[in-house]
PDB file of N, CA, C and O in Angstrom:
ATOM      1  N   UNK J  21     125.867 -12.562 -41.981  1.00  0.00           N
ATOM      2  CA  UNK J  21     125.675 -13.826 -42.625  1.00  0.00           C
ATOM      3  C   UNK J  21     124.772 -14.724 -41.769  1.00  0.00           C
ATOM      4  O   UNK J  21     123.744 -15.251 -42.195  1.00  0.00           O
ATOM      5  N   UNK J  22     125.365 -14.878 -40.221  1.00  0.00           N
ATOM      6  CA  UNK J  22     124.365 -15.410 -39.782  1.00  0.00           C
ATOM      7  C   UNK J  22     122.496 -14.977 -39.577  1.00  0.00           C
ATOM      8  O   UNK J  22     121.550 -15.643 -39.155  1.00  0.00           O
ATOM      9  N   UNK J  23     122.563 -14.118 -39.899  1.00  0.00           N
ATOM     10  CA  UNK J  23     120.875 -13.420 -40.067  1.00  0.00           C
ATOM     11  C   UNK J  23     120.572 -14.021 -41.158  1.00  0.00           C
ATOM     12  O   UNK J  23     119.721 -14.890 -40.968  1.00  0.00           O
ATOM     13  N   UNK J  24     121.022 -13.891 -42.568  1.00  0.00           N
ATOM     14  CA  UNK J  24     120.736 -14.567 -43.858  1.00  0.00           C
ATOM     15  C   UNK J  24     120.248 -15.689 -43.536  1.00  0.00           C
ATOM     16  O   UNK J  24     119.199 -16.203 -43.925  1.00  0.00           O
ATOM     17  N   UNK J  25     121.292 -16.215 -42.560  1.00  0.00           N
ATOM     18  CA  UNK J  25     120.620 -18.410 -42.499  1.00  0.00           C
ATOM     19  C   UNK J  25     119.302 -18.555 -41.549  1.00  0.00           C
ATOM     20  O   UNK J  25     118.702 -19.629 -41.493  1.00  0.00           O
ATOM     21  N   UNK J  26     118.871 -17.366 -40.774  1.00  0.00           N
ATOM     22  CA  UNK J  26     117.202 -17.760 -39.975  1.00  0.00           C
ATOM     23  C   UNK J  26     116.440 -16.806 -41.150  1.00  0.00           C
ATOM     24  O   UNK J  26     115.272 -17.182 -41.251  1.00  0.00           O
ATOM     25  N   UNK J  27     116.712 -15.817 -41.963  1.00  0.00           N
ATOM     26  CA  UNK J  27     115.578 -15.293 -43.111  1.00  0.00           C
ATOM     27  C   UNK J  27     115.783 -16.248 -44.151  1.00  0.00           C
ATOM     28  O   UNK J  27     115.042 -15.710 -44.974  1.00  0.00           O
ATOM     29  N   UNK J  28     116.191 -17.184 -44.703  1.00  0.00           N
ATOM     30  CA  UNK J  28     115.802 -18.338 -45.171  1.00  0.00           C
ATOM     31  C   UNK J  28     115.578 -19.138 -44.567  1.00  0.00           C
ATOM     32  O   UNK J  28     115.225 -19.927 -45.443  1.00  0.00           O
ATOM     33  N   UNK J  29     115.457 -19.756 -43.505  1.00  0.00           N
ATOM     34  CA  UNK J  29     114.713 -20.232 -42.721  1.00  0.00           C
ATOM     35  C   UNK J  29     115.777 -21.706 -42.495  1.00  0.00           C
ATOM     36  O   UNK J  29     115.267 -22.678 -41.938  1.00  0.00           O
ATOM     37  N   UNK J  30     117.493 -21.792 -43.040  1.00  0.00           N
ATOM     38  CA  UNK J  30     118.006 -22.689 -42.882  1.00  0.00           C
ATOM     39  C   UNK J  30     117.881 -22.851 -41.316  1.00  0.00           C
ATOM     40  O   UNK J  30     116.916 -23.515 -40.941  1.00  0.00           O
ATOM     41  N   UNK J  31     118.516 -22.463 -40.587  1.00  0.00           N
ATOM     42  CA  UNK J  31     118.767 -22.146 -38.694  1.00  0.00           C
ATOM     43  C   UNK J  31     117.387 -21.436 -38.231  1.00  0.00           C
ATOM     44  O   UNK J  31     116.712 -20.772 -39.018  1.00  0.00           O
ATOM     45  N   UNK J  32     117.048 -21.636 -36.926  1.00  0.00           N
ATOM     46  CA  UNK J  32     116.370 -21.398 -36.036  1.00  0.00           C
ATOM     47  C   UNK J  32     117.313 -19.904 -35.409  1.00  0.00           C
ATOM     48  O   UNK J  32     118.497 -19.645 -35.623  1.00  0.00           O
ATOM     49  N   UNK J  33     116.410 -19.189 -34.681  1.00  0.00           N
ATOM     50  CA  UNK J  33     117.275 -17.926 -33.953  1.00  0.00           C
ATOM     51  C   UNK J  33     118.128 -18.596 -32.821  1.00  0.00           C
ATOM     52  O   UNK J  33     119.203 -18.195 -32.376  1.00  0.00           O
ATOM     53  N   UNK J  34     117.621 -19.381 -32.560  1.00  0.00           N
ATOM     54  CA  UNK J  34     118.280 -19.868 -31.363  1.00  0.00           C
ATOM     55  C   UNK J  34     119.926 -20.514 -31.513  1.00  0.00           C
ATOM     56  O   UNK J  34     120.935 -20.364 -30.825  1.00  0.00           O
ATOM     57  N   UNK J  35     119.562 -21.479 -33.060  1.00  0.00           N
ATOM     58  CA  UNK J  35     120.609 -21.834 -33.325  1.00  0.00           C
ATOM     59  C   UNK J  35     121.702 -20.454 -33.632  1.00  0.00           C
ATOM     60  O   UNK J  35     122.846 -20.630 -33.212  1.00  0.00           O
ATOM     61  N   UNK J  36     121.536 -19.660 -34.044  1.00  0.00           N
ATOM     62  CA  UNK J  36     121.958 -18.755 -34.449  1.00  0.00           C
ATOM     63  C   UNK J  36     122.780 -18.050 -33.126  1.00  0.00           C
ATOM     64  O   UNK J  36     123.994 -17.992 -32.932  1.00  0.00           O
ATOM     65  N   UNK J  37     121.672 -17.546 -32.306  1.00  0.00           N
ATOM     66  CA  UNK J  37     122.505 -17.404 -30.590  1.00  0.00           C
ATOM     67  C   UNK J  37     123.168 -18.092 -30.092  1.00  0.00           C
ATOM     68  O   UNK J  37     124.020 -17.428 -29.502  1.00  0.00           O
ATOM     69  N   UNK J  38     123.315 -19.122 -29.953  1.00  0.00           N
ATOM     70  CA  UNK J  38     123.787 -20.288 -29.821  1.00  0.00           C
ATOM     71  C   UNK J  38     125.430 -20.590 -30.236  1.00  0.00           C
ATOM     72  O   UNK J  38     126.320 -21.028 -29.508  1.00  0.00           O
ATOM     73  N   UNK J  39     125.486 -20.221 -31.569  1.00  0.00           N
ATOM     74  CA  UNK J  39     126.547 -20.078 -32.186  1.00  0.00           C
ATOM     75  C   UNK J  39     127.462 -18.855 -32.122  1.00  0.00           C
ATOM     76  O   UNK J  39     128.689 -18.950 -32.124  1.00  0.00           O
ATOM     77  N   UNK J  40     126.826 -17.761 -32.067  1.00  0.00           N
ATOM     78  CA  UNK J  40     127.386 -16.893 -31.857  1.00  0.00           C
ATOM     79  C   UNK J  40     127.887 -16.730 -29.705  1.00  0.00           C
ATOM     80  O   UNK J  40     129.063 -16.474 -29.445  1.00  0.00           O
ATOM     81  N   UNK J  41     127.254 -16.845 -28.964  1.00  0.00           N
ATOM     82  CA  UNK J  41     127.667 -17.221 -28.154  1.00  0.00           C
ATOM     83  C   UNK J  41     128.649 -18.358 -27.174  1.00  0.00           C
ATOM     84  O   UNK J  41     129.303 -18.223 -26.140  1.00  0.00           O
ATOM     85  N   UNK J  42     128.343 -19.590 -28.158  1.00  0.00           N
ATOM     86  CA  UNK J  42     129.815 -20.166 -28.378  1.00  0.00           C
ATOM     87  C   UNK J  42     131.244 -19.480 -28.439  1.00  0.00           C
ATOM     88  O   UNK J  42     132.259 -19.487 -27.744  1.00  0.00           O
ATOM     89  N   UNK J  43     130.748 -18.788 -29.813  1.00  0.00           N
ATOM     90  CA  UNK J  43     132.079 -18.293 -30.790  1.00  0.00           C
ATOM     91  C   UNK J  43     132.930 -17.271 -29.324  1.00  0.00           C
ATOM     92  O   UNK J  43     134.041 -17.343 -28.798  1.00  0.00           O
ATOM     93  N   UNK J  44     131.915 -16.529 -29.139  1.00  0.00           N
ATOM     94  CA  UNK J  44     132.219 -15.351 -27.869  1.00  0.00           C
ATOM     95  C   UNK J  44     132.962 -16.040 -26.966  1.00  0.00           C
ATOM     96  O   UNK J  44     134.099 -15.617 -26.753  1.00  0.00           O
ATOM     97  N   UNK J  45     132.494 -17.228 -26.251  1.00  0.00           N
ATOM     98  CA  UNK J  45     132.733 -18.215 -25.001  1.00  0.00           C
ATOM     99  C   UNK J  45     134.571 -18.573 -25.422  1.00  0.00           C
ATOM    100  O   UNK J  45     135.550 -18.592 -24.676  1.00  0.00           O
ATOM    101  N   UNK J  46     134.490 -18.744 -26.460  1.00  0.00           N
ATOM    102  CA  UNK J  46     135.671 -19.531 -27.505  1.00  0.00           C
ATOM    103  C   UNK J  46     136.977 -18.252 -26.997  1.00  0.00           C
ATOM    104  O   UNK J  46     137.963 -18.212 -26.260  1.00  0.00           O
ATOM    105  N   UNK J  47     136.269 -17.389 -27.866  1.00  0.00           N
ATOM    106  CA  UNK J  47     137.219 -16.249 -27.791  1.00  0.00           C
ATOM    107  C   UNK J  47     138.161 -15.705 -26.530  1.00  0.00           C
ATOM    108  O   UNK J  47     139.371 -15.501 -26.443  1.00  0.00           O
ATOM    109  N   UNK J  48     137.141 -15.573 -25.664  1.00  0.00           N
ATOM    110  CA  UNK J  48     137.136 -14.791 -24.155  1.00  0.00           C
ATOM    111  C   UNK J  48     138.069 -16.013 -23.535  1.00  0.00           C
ATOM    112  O   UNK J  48     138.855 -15.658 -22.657  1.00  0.00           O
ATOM    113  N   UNK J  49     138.064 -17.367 -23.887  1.00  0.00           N
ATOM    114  CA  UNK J  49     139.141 -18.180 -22.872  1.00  0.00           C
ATOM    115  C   UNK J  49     140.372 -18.074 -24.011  1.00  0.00           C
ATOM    116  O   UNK J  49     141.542 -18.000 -23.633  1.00  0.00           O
ATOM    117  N   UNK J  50     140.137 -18.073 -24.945  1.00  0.00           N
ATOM    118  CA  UNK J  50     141.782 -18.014 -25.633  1.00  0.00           C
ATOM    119  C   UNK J  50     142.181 -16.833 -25.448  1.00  0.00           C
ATOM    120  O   UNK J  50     143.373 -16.716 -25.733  1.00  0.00           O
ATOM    121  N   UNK J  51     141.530 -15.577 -24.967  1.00  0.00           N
ATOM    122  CA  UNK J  51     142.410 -14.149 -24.475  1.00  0.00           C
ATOM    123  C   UNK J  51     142.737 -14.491 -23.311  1.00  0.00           C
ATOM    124  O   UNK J  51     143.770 -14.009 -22.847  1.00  0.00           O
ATOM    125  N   UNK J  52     142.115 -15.217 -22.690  1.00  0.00           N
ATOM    126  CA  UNK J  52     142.404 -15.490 -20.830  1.00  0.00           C
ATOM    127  C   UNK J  52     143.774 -16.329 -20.830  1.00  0.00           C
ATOM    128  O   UNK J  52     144.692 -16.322 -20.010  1.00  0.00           O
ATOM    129  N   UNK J  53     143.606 -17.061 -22.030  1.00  0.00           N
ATOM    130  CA  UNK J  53     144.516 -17.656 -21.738  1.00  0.00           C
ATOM    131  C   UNK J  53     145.995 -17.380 -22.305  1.00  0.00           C
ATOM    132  O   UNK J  53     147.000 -17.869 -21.789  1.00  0.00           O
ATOM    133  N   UNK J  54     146.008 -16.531 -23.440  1.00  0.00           N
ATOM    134  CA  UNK J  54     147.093 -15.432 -23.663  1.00  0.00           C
ATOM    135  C   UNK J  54     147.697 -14.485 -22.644  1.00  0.00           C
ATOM    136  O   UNK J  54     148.899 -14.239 -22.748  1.00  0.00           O
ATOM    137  N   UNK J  55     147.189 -14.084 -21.945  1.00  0.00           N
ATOM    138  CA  UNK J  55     147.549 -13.178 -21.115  1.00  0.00           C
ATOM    139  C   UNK J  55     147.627 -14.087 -19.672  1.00  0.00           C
ATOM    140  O   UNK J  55     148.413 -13.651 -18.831  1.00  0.00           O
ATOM    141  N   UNK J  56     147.150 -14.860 -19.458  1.00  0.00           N
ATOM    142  CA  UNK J  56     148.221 -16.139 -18.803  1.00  0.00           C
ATOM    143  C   UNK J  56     149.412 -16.275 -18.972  1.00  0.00           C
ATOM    144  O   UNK J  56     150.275 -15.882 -18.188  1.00  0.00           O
ATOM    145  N   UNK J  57     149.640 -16.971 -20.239  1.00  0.00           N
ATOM    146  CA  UNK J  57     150.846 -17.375 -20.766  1.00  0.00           C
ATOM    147  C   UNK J  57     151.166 -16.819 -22.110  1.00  0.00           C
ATOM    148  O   UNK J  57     151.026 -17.347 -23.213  1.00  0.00           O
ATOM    149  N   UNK J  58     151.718 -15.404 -21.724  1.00  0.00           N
ATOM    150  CA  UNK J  58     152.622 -15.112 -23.156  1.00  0.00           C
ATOM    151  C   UNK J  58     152.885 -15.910 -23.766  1.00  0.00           C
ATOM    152  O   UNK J  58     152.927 -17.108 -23.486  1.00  0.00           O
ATOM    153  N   UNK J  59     153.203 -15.182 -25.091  1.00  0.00           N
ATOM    154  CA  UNK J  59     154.483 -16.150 -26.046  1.00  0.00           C
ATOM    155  C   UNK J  59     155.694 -15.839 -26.076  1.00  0.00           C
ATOM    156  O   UNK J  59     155.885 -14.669 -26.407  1.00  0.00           O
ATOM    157  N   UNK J  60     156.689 -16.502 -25.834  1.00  0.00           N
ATOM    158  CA  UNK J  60     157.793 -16.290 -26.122  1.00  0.00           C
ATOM    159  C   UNK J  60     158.053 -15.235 -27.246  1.00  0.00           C
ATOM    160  O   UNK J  60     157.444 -15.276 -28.315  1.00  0.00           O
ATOM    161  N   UNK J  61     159.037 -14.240 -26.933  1.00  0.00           N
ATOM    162  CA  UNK J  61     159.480 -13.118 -27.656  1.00  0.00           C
ATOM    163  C   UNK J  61     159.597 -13.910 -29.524  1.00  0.00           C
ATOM    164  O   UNK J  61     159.330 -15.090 -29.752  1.00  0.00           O
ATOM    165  N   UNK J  62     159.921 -13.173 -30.306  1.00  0.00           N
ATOM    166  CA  UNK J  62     160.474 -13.722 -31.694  1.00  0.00           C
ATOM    167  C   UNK J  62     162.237 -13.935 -31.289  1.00  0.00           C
ATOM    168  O   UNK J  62     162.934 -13.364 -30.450  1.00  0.00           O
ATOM    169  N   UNK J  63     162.551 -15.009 -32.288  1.00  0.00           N
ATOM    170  CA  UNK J  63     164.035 -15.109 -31.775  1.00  0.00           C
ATOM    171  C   UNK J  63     164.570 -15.359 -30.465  1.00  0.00           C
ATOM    172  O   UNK J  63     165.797 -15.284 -30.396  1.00  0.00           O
ATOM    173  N   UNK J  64     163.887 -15.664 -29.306  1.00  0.00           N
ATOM    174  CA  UNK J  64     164.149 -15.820 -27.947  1.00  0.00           C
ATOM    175  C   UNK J  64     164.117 -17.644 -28.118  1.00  0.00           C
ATOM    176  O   UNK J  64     163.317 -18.311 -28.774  1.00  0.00           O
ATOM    177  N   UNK J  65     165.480 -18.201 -27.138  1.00  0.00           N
ATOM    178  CA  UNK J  65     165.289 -19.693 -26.926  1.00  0.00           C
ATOM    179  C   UNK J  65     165.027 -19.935 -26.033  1.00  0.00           C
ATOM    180  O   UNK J  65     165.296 -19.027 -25.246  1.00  0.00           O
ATOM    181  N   UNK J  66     164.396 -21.107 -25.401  1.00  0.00           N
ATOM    182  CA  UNK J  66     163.786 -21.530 -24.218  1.00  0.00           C
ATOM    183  C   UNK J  66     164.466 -22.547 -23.903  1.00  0.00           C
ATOM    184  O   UNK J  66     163.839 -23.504 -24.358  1.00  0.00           O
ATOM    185  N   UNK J  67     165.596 -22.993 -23.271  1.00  0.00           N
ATOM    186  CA  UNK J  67     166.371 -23.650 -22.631  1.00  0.00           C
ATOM    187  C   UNK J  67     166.487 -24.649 -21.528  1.00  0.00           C
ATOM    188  O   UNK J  67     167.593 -25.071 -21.192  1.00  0.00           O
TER     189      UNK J  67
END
């Protein structure tokens, strides 16, 4: 989809890298930060 929006010429490539490298940046700290801090089991209380 994002290819569609620079062959119509809505976005620039850059914008396009840009975004998608965000998205990546985004991702990679919310796994970092899962495996930091589990989640509590299902049904487990925290007291």
């Amino acid at each position: 989809m994002m290819w569609s929006r620079v062959y119509i010429g809505v976005h620039s490539p850059t914008d396009v890298l840009g975004g998608a490298l965000f998205s990546l940046a985004w991702v990679v700290a919310l796994t970092r930060a899962l495996r930091i801090h589990p989640a509590f089991p299902v049904g487990s209380r925290e007291e």
